[in-house]
Amino acid sequence: MSDLIRLRNLTVTYERHPAVHHISGGFAAGSLTAIAGPNGAGKSTLLKAIVGELRPAEGSIDRGALARNDFGYLPQAADIVRRFPISVADTVMLGAWKSAGAFGRFSRKDAERARDALDVVGLSGFENRHIGSLSAGQFQRVLFARLLLQDARVILLDEPFTAIDQRTTRDLLDLVLRWNREGRTVITVLHDFEQVRAHFPETLLLARELVGWGKTREVMSPANLVKARAMAERWDEAAEECLTEDEQDNRNVAKREPAE
Ligand code: ADP
Ligand code: MG
């Protein structure tokens, strides 16, 4: 298999603070990869860089002939606003903007496809419900229906099963595996190692730097997991010393105050 997406010495920073450093490697066309690593490891940052929401500070991402709308991206739940007064059906049809065009209208065909997609995720009859009225699991099903409609070649999911009930997780995981069987390239951030080992042939283990990237069995070794954790502990400790100027001032004031 040839690489569909290649990372070359990729570094992504927030205001010059690197969140992921010097990542090199490739996602093969049609591969199914889990991204694993401790909190703050840079997993979400890496996905955002791959879809083009963040630009590399150093290095590059080679996406070959892929265009922006070849990527179907589901951000982490915390990044998704659910307060828009919009119905389930309209939310799903937003996945069809590729065919509708930026100012286009949704066709009757899009509405039919949206209904079919809702049927696949088990939400027939929910078309007119306000998205704010759904449970977390139901809302995640809606977002998967939208991805179905989008029909992208590359699908990136950021912790799609966090805080989602078991039944929904099982149903949506089946959909992820089906997408991969259809030949799509799937990259999913996951924190459940059992899920990773059971279903994902490839793993990218990240702790700001690459700990390992390749066959899941080899990458998710006890030694690598210990290493990833040790790296995370190092940056937790370092965070103590990285106070902003205001924080340092506050701390100095606190120190100077006499304990009477
Ligand atoms: P993960 O998804 O693995 O938990 P993230 O990619 O969200 O990690 O974050 C990696 C690092 O970048 C963390 O230290 C986080 O605080 C920092 N970070 C994430 N988003 C931003 C942002 N918008 N601005 C500044 N720092 C950020
Ligand atoms: Mg994250």
PDB file of C-alpha atoms and ligand atoms in Angstrom:
ATOM      1  CA  MET A   1       0.000   0.000   0.000  1.00  0.00           C
ATOM      2  CA  SER A   2       1.268   3.468  -0.814  1.00  0.00           C
ATOM      3  CA  ASP A   3       0.977   6.389   1.573  1.00  0.00           C
ATOM      4  CA  LEU A   4      -2.020   8.630   1.039  1.00  0.00           C
ATOM      5  CA  ILE A   5      -0.873  11.211   3.592  1.00  0.00           C
ATOM      6  CA  ARG A   6       2.750  11.770   4.583  1.00  0.00           C
ATOM      7  CA  LEU A   7       4.037  13.757   7.534  1.00  0.00           C
ATOM      8  CA  ARG A   8       7.552  15.093   7.204  1.00  0.00           C
ATOM      9  CA  ASN A   9       9.205  16.328  10.380  1.00  0.00           C
ATOM     10  CA  LEU A  10       5.880  17.899  11.349  1.00  0.00           C
ATOM     11  CA  THR A  11       5.863  20.384  14.232  1.00  0.00           C
ATOM     12  CA  VAL A  12       2.689  22.255  15.217  1.00  0.00           C
ATOM     13  CA  THR A  13       2.810  25.085  17.746  1.00  0.00           C
ATOM     14  CA  TYR A  14       0.414  27.354  19.600  1.00  0.00           C
ATOM     15  CA  GLU A  15       1.983  30.801  19.897  1.00  0.00           C
ATOM     16  CA  ARG A  16       5.407  29.236  19.467  1.00  0.00           C
ATOM     17  CA  HIS A  17       4.812  26.559  22.138  1.00  0.00           C
ATOM     18  CA  PRO A  18       5.180  23.249  20.316  1.00  0.00           C
ATOM     19  CA  ALA A  19       2.241  20.871  20.862  1.00  0.00           C
ATOM     20  CA  VAL A  20       3.593  18.117  18.595  1.00  0.00           C
ATOM     21  CA  HIS A  21       7.190  17.875  17.445  1.00  0.00           C
ATOM     22  CA  HIS A  22       9.072  16.327  14.555  1.00  0.00           C
ATOM     23  CA  ILE A  23       6.553  13.692  13.486  1.00  0.00           C
ATOM     24  CA  SER A  24       7.472  11.724  10.378  1.00  0.00           C
ATOM     25  CA  GLY A  25       5.617   8.840   8.790  1.00  0.00           C
ATOM     26  CA  GLY A  26       2.709   7.947   6.552  1.00  0.00           C
ATOM     27  CA  PHE A  27      -0.912   6.821   6.542  1.00  0.00           C
ATOM     28  CA  ALA A  28      -1.356   4.175   3.853  1.00  0.00           C
ATOM     29  CA  ALA A  29      -4.324   4.427   1.506  1.00  0.00           C
ATOM     30  CA  GLY A  30      -7.154   2.373   2.981  1.00  0.00           C
ATOM     31  CA  SER A  31      -5.489   2.009   6.390  1.00  0.00           C
ATOM     32  CA  LEU A  32      -7.268   2.008   9.760  1.00  0.00           C
ATOM     33  CA  THR A  33      -5.192   3.816  12.385  1.00  0.00           C
ATOM     34  CA  ALA A  34      -5.758   4.609  16.047  1.00  0.00           C
ATOM     35  CA  ILE A  35      -4.041   7.622  17.585  1.00  0.00           C
ATOM     36  CA  ALA A  36      -3.352   6.986  21.271  1.00  0.00           C
ATOM     37  CA  GLY A  37      -1.490   8.860  23.991  1.00  0.00           C
ATOM     38  CA  PRO A  38      -1.905  10.632  27.339  1.00  0.00           C
ATOM     39  CA  ASN A  39      -3.965  13.792  27.861  1.00  0.00           C
ATOM     40  CA  GLY A  40      -2.275  16.779  26.298  1.00  0.00           C
ATOM     41  CA  ALA A  41      -0.172  14.541  24.029  1.00  0.00           C
ATOM     42  CA  GLY A  42      -1.149  16.558  20.964  1.00  0.00           C
ATOM     43  CA  LYS A  43      -3.616  14.064  19.474  1.00  0.00           C
ATOM     44  CA  SER A  44      -6.306  16.638  18.633  1.00  0.00           C
ATOM     45  CA  THR A  45      -3.643  19.062  17.414  1.00  0.00           C
ATOM     46  CA  LEU A  46      -2.306  16.413  15.032  1.00  0.00           C
ATOM     47  CA  LEU A  47      -5.780  15.731  13.572  1.00  0.00           C
ATOM     48  CA  LYS A  48      -6.405  19.457  13.086  1.00  0.00           C
ATOM     49  CA  ALA A  49      -3.082  19.765  11.275  1.00  0.00           C
ATOM     50  CA  ILE A  50      -3.907  16.828   8.998  1.00  0.00           C
ATOM     51  CA  VAL A  51      -7.269  18.318   7.975  1.00  0.00           C
ATOM     52  CA  GLY A  52      -5.611  21.691   7.444  1.00  0.00           C
ATOM     53  CA  GLU A  53      -7.138  23.632  10.359  1.00  0.00           C
ATOM     54  CA  LEU A  54      -3.672  24.270  11.792  1.00  0.00           C
ATOM     55  CA  ARG A  55      -0.571  24.988   9.748  1.00  0.00           C
ATOM     56  CA  PRO A  56       2.767  23.326  10.382  1.00  0.00           C
ATOM     57  CA  ALA A  57       5.301  25.533  12.170  1.00  0.00           C
ATOM     58  CA  GLU A  58       7.984  23.294  10.749  1.00  0.00           C
ATOM     59  CA  GLY A  59       8.007  20.361   8.359  1.00  0.00           C
ATOM     60  CA  SER A  60       5.099  19.540   6.069  1.00  0.00           C
ATOM     61  CA  ILE A  61       2.076  17.388   5.375  1.00  0.00           C
ATOM     62  CA  ASP A  62       1.874  15.857   1.932  1.00  0.00           C
ATOM     63  CA  ARG A  63      -1.758  15.148   1.044  1.00  0.00           C
ATOM     64  CA  GLY A  64      -1.022  14.194  -2.575  1.00  0.00           C
ATOM     65  CA  ALA A  65      -4.079  14.743  -4.737  1.00  0.00           C
ATOM     66  CA  LEU A  66      -6.488  14.951  -1.797  1.00  0.00           C
ATOM     67  CA  ALA A  67      -8.620  18.094  -1.636  1.00  0.00           C
ATOM     68  CA  ARG A  68     -10.069  19.735   1.450  1.00  0.00           C
ATOM     69  CA  ASN A  69     -13.469  18.087   0.953  1.00  0.00           C
ATOM     70  CA  ASP A  70     -11.943  14.615   0.702  1.00  0.00           C
ATOM     71  CA  PHE A  71     -11.600  14.850   4.489  1.00  0.00           C
ATOM     72  CA  GLY A  72     -14.511  14.083   6.796  1.00  0.00           C
ATOM     73  CA  TYR A  73     -13.580  15.343  10.258  1.00  0.00           C
ATOM     74  CA  LEU A  74     -15.430  14.887  13.534  1.00  0.00           C
ATOM     75  CA  PRO A  75     -13.928  17.118  16.259  1.00  0.00           C
ATOM     76  CA  GLN A  76     -13.839  16.202  19.928  1.00  0.00           C
ATOM     77  CA  ALA A  77     -17.290  16.636  21.524  1.00  0.00           C
ATOM     78  CA  ALA A  78     -16.154  19.595  23.635  1.00  0.00           C
ATOM     79  CA  ASP A  79     -15.421  21.572  20.448  1.00  0.00           C
ATOM     80  CA  ILE A  80     -18.902  21.156  18.969  1.00  0.00           C
ATOM     81  CA  VAL A  81     -21.591  23.699  19.754  1.00  0.00           C
ATOM     82  CA  ARG A  82     -25.061  22.281  20.050  1.00  0.00           C
ATOM     83  CA  ARG A  83     -27.012  25.411  20.818  1.00  0.00           C
ATOM     84  CA  PHE A  84     -27.860  26.310  17.224  1.00  0.00           C
ATOM     85  CA  PRO A  85     -31.618  26.057  16.711  1.00  0.00           C
ATOM     86  CA  ILE A  86     -31.264  23.518  13.942  1.00  0.00           C
ATOM     87  CA  SER A  87     -33.033  20.258  13.275  1.00  0.00           C
ATOM     88  CA  VAL A  88     -31.559  16.783  13.024  1.00  0.00           C
ATOM     89  CA  ALA A  89     -32.313  16.601   9.283  1.00  0.00           C
ATOM     90  CA  ASP A  90     -30.633  19.969   8.556  1.00  0.00           C
ATOM     91  CA  THR A  91     -27.580  18.987  10.608  1.00  0.00           C
ATOM     92  CA  VAL A  92     -27.196  15.808   8.564  1.00  0.00           C
ATOM     93  CA  MET A  93     -27.742  17.640   5.274  1.00  0.00           C
ATOM     94  CA  LEU A  94     -24.859  19.986   6.078  1.00  0.00           C
ATOM     95  CA  GLY A  95     -22.777  16.935   5.149  1.00  0.00           C
ATOM     96  CA  ALA A  96     -24.073  17.358   1.598  1.00  0.00           C
ATOM     97  CA  TRP A  97     -22.723  20.888   1.112  1.00  0.00           C
ATOM     98  CA  LYS A  98     -20.176  19.388  -1.274  1.00  0.00           C
ATOM     99  CA  SER A  99     -22.915  18.644  -3.794  1.00  0.00           C
ATOM    100  CA  ALA A 100     -25.092  21.625  -2.846  1.00  0.00           C
ATOM    101  CA  GLY A 101     -22.238  24.146  -3.120  1.00  0.00           C
ATOM    102  CA  ALA A 102     -21.612  26.941  -0.650  1.00  0.00           C
ATOM    103  CA  PHE A 103     -24.728  28.909  -1.605  1.00  0.00           C
ATOM    104  CA  GLY A 104     -26.606  26.046  -3.189  1.00  0.00           C
ATOM    105  CA  ARG A 105     -29.881  24.616  -2.078  1.00  0.00           C
ATOM    106  CA  PHE A 106     -30.386  21.176  -0.731  1.00  0.00           C
ATOM    107  CA  SER A 107     -32.179  19.024  -3.246  1.00  0.00           C
ATOM    108  CA  ARG A 108     -34.941  16.539  -2.583  1.00  0.00           C
ATOM    109  CA  LYS A 109     -32.274  13.923  -3.241  1.00  0.00           C
ATOM    110  CA  ASP A 110     -30.177  15.307  -0.343  1.00  0.00           C
ATOM    111  CA  ALA A 111     -33.214  15.083   1.935  1.00  0.00           C
ATOM    112  CA  GLU A 112     -33.697  11.463   0.875  1.00  0.00           C
ATOM    113  CA  ARG A 113     -30.042  10.668   1.488  1.00  0.00           C
ATOM    114  CA  ALA A 114     -30.260  12.340   4.902  1.00  0.00           C
ATOM    115  CA  ARG A 115     -33.251  10.151   5.767  1.00  0.00           C
ATOM    116  CA  ASP A 116     -31.378   7.042   4.629  1.00  0.00           C
ATOM    117  CA  ALA A 117     -28.314   8.045   6.666  1.00  0.00           C
ATOM    118  CA  LEU A 118     -30.465   8.594   9.758  1.00  0.00           C
ATOM    119  CA  ASP A 119     -31.951   5.163   9.175  1.00  0.00           C
ATOM    120  CA  VAL A 120     -28.449   3.617   9.082  1.00  0.00           C
ATOM    121  CA  VAL A 121     -27.559   5.177  12.450  1.00  0.00           C
ATOM    122  CA  GLY A 122     -30.877   4.120  13.971  1.00  0.00           C
ATOM    123  CA  LEU A 123     -32.537   7.537  14.135  1.00  0.00           C
ATOM    124  CA  SER A 124     -35.438   7.211  11.709  1.00  0.00           C
ATOM    125  CA  GLY A 125     -38.223   9.555  12.725  1.00  0.00           C
ATOM    126  CA  PHE A 126     -35.870  12.040  14.431  1.00  0.00           C
ATOM    127  CA  GLU A 127     -35.670  14.352  11.375  1.00  0.00           C
ATOM    128  CA  ASN A 128     -37.531  17.297  12.933  1.00  0.00           C
ATOM    129  CA  ARG A 129     -36.118  17.102  16.442  1.00  0.00           C
ATOM    130  CA  HIS A 130     -34.004  20.039  17.634  1.00  0.00           C
ATOM    131  CA  ILE A 131     -30.407  18.822  18.081  1.00  0.00           C
ATOM    132  CA  GLY A 132     -30.307  20.366  21.570  1.00  0.00           C
ATOM    133  CA  SER A 133     -32.945  17.874  22.702  1.00  0.00           C
ATOM    134  CA  LEU A 134     -30.857  14.781  21.931  1.00  0.00           C
ATOM    135  CA  SER A 135     -28.805  12.662  24.319  1.00  0.00           C
ATOM    136  CA  ALA A 136     -25.021  12.598  23.797  1.00  0.00           C
ATOM    137  CA  GLY A 137     -25.299   9.204  22.105  1.00  0.00           C
ATOM    138  CA  GLN A 138     -28.114  10.310  19.794  1.00  0.00           C
ATOM    139  CA  PHE A 139     -26.228  13.467  18.837  1.00  0.00           C
ATOM    140  CA  GLN A 140     -23.130  11.421  18.019  1.00  0.00           C
ATOM    141  CA  ARG A 141     -25.324   9.231  15.791  1.00  0.00           C
ATOM    142  CA  VAL A 142     -26.474  12.391  13.969  1.00  0.00           C
ATOM    143  CA  LEU A 143     -22.872  13.471  13.396  1.00  0.00           C
ATOM    144  CA  PHE A 144     -22.049  10.022  12.017  1.00  0.00           C
ATOM    145  CA  ALA A 145     -25.061  10.276   9.685  1.00  0.00           C
ATOM    146  CA  ARG A 146     -23.624  13.566   8.473  1.00  0.00           C
ATOM    147  CA  LEU A 147     -20.282  11.868   7.787  1.00  0.00           C
ATOM    148  CA  LEU A 148     -22.162   9.172   5.862  1.00  0.00           C
ATOM    149  CA  LEU A 149     -23.679  11.832   3.642  1.00  0.00           C
ATOM    150  CA  GLN A 150     -20.341  13.530   3.179  1.00  0.00           C
ATOM    151  CA  ASP A 151     -18.947  10.334   1.685  1.00  0.00           C
ATOM    152  CA  ALA A 152     -15.304  11.399   2.243  1.00  0.00           C
ATOM    153  CA  ARG A 153     -12.249   9.360   1.260  1.00  0.00           C
ATOM    154  CA  VAL A 154     -10.451  10.092   4.500  1.00  0.00           C
ATOM    155  CA  ILE A 155     -12.299  10.070   7.820  1.00  0.00           C
ATOM    156  CA  LEU A 156     -10.799  11.539  10.998  1.00  0.00           C
ATOM    157  CA  LEU A 157     -12.577  11.069  14.319  1.00  0.00           C
ATOM    158  CA  ASP A 158     -11.464  12.655  17.600  1.00  0.00           C
ATOM    159  CA  GLU A 159     -12.474  10.500  20.592  1.00  0.00           C
ATOM    160  CA  PRO A 160     -15.815   9.603  19.012  1.00  0.00           C
ATOM    161  CA  PHE A 161     -16.861   7.263  21.834  1.00  0.00           C
ATOM    162  CA  THR A 162     -15.958   9.312  24.894  1.00  0.00           C
ATOM    163  CA  ALA A 163     -19.013   9.697  27.169  1.00  0.00           C
ATOM    164  CA  ILE A 164     -21.133   7.701  24.713  1.00  0.00           C
ATOM    165  CA  ASP A 165     -23.283   4.751  25.865  1.00  0.00           C
ATOM    166  CA  GLN A 166     -22.138   1.206  25.060  1.00  0.00           C
ATOM    167  CA  ARG A 167     -24.862   0.396  22.577  1.00  0.00           C
ATOM    168  CA  THR A 168     -24.148   3.529  20.534  1.00  0.00           C
ATOM    169  CA  THR A 169     -20.413   2.894  20.741  1.00  0.00           C
ATOM    170  CA  ARG A 170     -20.917  -0.598  19.318  1.00  0.00           C
ATOM    171  CA  ASP A 171     -23.151   0.622  16.490  1.00  0.00           C
ATOM    172  CA  LEU A 172     -20.862   3.502  15.529  1.00  0.00           C
ATOM    173  CA  LEU A 173     -17.709   1.390  15.790  1.00  0.00           C
ATOM    174  CA  ASP A 174     -19.346  -1.006  13.284  1.00  0.00           C
ATOM    175  CA  LEU A 175     -19.848   1.939  10.973  1.00  0.00           C
ATOM    176  CA  VAL A 176     -16.187   2.965  11.319  1.00  0.00           C
ATOM    177  CA  LEU A 177     -15.088  -0.575  10.415  1.00  0.00           C
ATOM    178  CA  ARG A 178     -17.504  -0.590   7.474  1.00  0.00           C
ATOM    179  CA  TRP A 179     -16.066   2.672   6.172  1.00  0.00           C
ATOM    180  CA  ASN A 180     -12.639   1.102   6.250  1.00  0.00           C
ATOM    181  CA  ARG A 181     -13.855  -2.063   4.464  1.00  0.00           C
ATOM    182  CA  GLU A 182     -15.221   0.241   1.743  1.00  0.00           C
ATOM    183  CA  GLY A 183     -11.622   1.363   1.175  1.00  0.00           C
ATOM    184  CA  ARG A 184     -11.693   4.645   3.089  1.00  0.00           C
ATOM    185  CA  THR A 185      -8.674   5.716   5.111  1.00  0.00           C
ATOM    186  CA  VAL A 186      -9.729   6.092   8.749  1.00  0.00           C
ATOM    187  CA  ILE A 187      -7.775   7.808  11.546  1.00  0.00           C
ATOM    188  CA  THR A 188      -9.368   7.799  15.006  1.00  0.00           C
ATOM    189  CA  VAL A 189      -8.180   9.195  18.328  1.00  0.00           C
ATOM    190  CA  LEU A 190      -9.134   6.693  21.039  1.00  0.00           C
ATOM    191  CA  HIS A 191      -8.418   6.373  24.736  1.00  0.00           C
ATOM    192  CA  ASP A 192      -9.755   2.818  25.166  1.00  0.00           C
ATOM    193  CA  PHE A 193      -6.713   0.589  24.601  1.00  0.00           C
ATOM    194  CA  GLU A 194      -8.821  -2.578  24.424  1.00  0.00           C
ATOM    195  CA  GLN A 195     -10.789  -1.081  21.569  1.00  0.00           C
ATOM    196  CA  VAL A 196      -7.552  -0.110  19.836  1.00  0.00           C
ATOM    197  CA  ARG A 197      -6.084  -3.589  20.183  1.00  0.00           C
ATOM    198  CA  ALA A 198      -9.283  -5.351  19.122  1.00  0.00           C
ATOM    199  CA  HIS A 199     -10.124  -3.333  16.010  1.00  0.00           C
ATOM    200  CA  PHE A 200      -7.316  -1.077  14.803  1.00  0.00           C
ATOM    201  CA  PRO A 201      -4.460  -2.707  12.862  1.00  0.00           C
ATOM    202  CA  GLU A 202      -2.232   0.399  12.998  1.00  0.00           C
ATOM    203  CA  THR A 203      -1.472   2.723  15.905  1.00  0.00           C
ATOM    204  CA  LEU A 204       0.278   6.052  16.206  1.00  0.00           C
ATOM    205  CA  LEU A 205       1.321   6.464  19.848  1.00  0.00           C
ATOM    206  CA  LEU A 206       1.950  10.108  20.644  1.00  0.00           C
ATOM    207  CA  ALA A 207       3.372  11.957  23.624  1.00  0.00           C
ATOM    208  CA  ARG A 208       4.053  15.284  21.916  1.00  0.00           C
ATOM    209  CA  GLU A 209       6.766  13.336  20.119  1.00  0.00           C
ATOM    210  CA  LEU A 210       6.220  10.058  18.369  1.00  0.00           C
ATOM    211  CA  VAL A 211       6.590   7.066  20.700  1.00  0.00           C
ATOM    212  CA  GLY A 212       5.736   4.552  17.997  1.00  0.00           C
ATOM    213  CA  TRP A 213       3.851   4.256  14.707  1.00  0.00           C
ATOM    214  CA  GLY A 214       3.099   0.955  12.991  1.00  0.00           C
ATOM    215  CA  LYS A 215       1.452  -2.381  13.787  1.00  0.00           C
ATOM    216  CA  THR A 216      -0.728  -2.003  16.886  1.00  0.00           C
ATOM    217  CA  ARG A 217       0.685  -5.120  18.550  1.00  0.00           C
ATOM    218  CA  GLU A 218       4.214  -3.741  18.346  1.00  0.00           C
ATOM    219  CA  VAL A 219       3.445  -0.098  19.075  1.00  0.00           C
ATOM    220  CA  MET A 220       1.175  -0.721  22.090  1.00  0.00           C
ATOM    221  CA  SER A 221       3.860  -2.679  23.943  1.00  0.00           C
ATOM    222  CA  PRO A 222       4.101  -2.293  27.727  1.00  0.00           C
ATOM    223  CA  ALA A 223       7.499  -0.626  27.288  1.00  0.00           C
ATOM    224  CA  ASN A 224       6.096   2.001  24.888  1.00  0.00           C
ATOM    225  CA  LEU A 225       3.111   2.713  27.137  1.00  0.00           C
ATOM    226  CA  VAL A 226       5.423   3.253  30.112  1.00  0.00           C
ATOM    227  CA  LYS A 227       7.546   5.542  27.970  1.00  0.00           C
ATOM    228  CA  ALA A 228       4.520   7.591  26.845  1.00  0.00           C
ATOM    229  CA  ARG A 229       3.398   7.994  30.449  1.00  0.00           C
ATOM    230  CA  ALA A 230       6.871   9.023  31.616  1.00  0.00           C
ATOM    231  CA  MET A 231       7.012  11.656  28.872  1.00  0.00           C
ATOM    232  CA  ALA A 232       3.608  13.003  29.990  1.00  0.00           C
ATOM    233  CA  GLU A 233       4.787  13.228  33.600  1.00  0.00           C
ATOM    234  CA  ARG A 234       7.798  15.230  32.465  1.00  0.00           C
ATOM    235  CA  TRP A 235       5.639  17.855  30.789  1.00  0.00           C
ATOM    236  CA  ASP A 236       3.264  17.981  33.793  1.00  0.00           C
ATOM    237  CA  GLU A 237       6.224  18.829  36.011  1.00  0.00           C
ATOM    238  CA  ALA A 238       7.605  21.311  33.498  1.00  0.00           C
ATOM    239  CA  ALA A 239       4.206  23.048  33.412  1.00  0.00           C
ATOM    240  CA  GLU A 240       4.834  24.193  36.993  1.00  0.00           C
ATOM    241  CA  GLU A 241       7.812  26.214  35.830  1.00  0.00           C
ATOM    242  CA  CYS A 242       6.076  27.672  32.786  1.00  0.00           C
ATOM    243  CA  LEU A 243       3.900  30.274  34.551  1.00  0.00           C
ATOM    244  CA  THR A 244       2.790  33.391  32.724  1.00  0.00           C
ATOM    245  CA  GLU A 245       4.166  36.680  34.008  1.00  0.00           C
ATOM    246  CA  ASP A 246       0.883  37.419  35.813  1.00  0.00           C
ATOM    247  CA  GLU A 247       0.938  34.044  37.483  1.00  0.00           C
ATOM    248  CA  GLN A 248       4.523  34.592  38.591  1.00  0.00           C
ATOM    249  CA  ASP A 249       3.611  38.012  40.013  1.00  0.00           C
ATOM    250  CA  ASN A 250       0.683  36.516  41.913  1.00  0.00           C
ATOM    251  CA  ARG A 251       2.863  33.799  43.283  1.00  0.00           C
ATOM    252  CA  ASN A 252       5.522  36.294  44.421  1.00  0.00           C
ATOM    253  CA  VAL A 253       2.867  38.421  46.118  1.00  0.00           C
ATOM    254  CA  ALA A 254       1.547  35.350  47.899  1.00  0.00           C
ATOM    255  CA  LYS A 255       5.075  34.525  49.076  1.00  0.00           C
ATOM    256  CA  ARG A 256       5.698  38.035  50.362  1.00  0.00           C
ATOM    257  CA  GLU A 257       2.538  38.174  52.424  1.00  0.00           C
ATOM    258  CA  PRO A 258       3.558  37.668  56.040  1.00  0.00           C
ATOM    259  CA  ALA A 259       1.782  34.883  57.852  1.00  0.00           C
ATOM    260  CA  GLU A 260       0.617  36.853  60.878  1.00  0.00           C
TER     261      GLU A 260
HETATM  262  P1  ADP B   1      -4.736  15.834  23.318  1.00  0.00           P
HETATM  263  O1  ADP B   1      -5.796  15.893  22.282  1.00  0.00           O
HETATM  264  O2  ADP B   1      -3.739  14.737  23.103  1.00  0.00           O
HETATM  265  O3  ADP B   1      -5.275  15.801  24.721  1.00  0.00           O
HETATM  266  P2  ADP B   1      -4.188  18.546  22.445  1.00  0.00           P
HETATM  267  O4  ADP B   1      -3.768  18.438  21.035  1.00  0.00           O
HETATM  268  O5  ADP B   1      -5.582  18.996  22.715  1.00  0.00           O
HETATM  269  O6  ADP B   1      -3.865  17.171  23.210  1.00  0.00           O
HETATM  270  O7  ADP B   1      -3.218  19.571  23.193  1.00  0.00           O
HETATM  271  C1  ADP B   1      -1.810  19.462  23.139  1.00  0.00           C
HETATM  272  C2  ADP B   1      -1.194  20.634  23.881  1.00  0.00           C
HETATM  273  O8  ADP B   1      -1.495  21.844  23.213  1.00  0.00           O
HETATM  274  C3  ADP B   1      -1.720  20.795  25.306  1.00  0.00           C
HETATM  275  O9  ADP B   1      -0.678  21.240  26.115  1.00  0.00           O
HETATM  276  C4  ADP B   1      -2.784  21.861  25.157  1.00  0.00           C
HETATM  277  O10 ADP B   1      -2.947  22.575  26.359  1.00  0.00           O
HETATM  278  C5  ADP B   1      -2.194  22.728  24.080  1.00  0.00           C
HETATM  279  N1  ADP B   1      -3.278  23.382  23.303  1.00  0.00           N
HETATM  280  C6  ADP B   1      -4.307  22.754  22.684  1.00  0.00           C
HETATM  281  N2  ADP B   1      -5.100  23.635  22.049  1.00  0.00           N
HETATM  282  C7  ADP B   1      -4.553  24.865  22.280  1.00  0.00           C
HETATM  283  C8  ADP B   1      -4.908  26.209  21.881  1.00  0.00           C
HETATM  284  N3  ADP B   1      -5.968  26.455  21.116  1.00  0.00           N
HETATM  285  N4  ADP B   1      -4.094  27.209  22.319  1.00  0.00           N
HETATM  286  C9  ADP B   1      -3.011  26.968  23.079  1.00  0.00           C
HETATM  287  N5  ADP B   1      -2.626  25.729  23.473  1.00  0.00           N
HETATM  288  C10 ADP B   1      -3.378  24.687  23.083  1.00  0.00           C
HETATM  289 MG    MG B   2      -7.838  15.791  22.342  1.00  0.00          MG
END
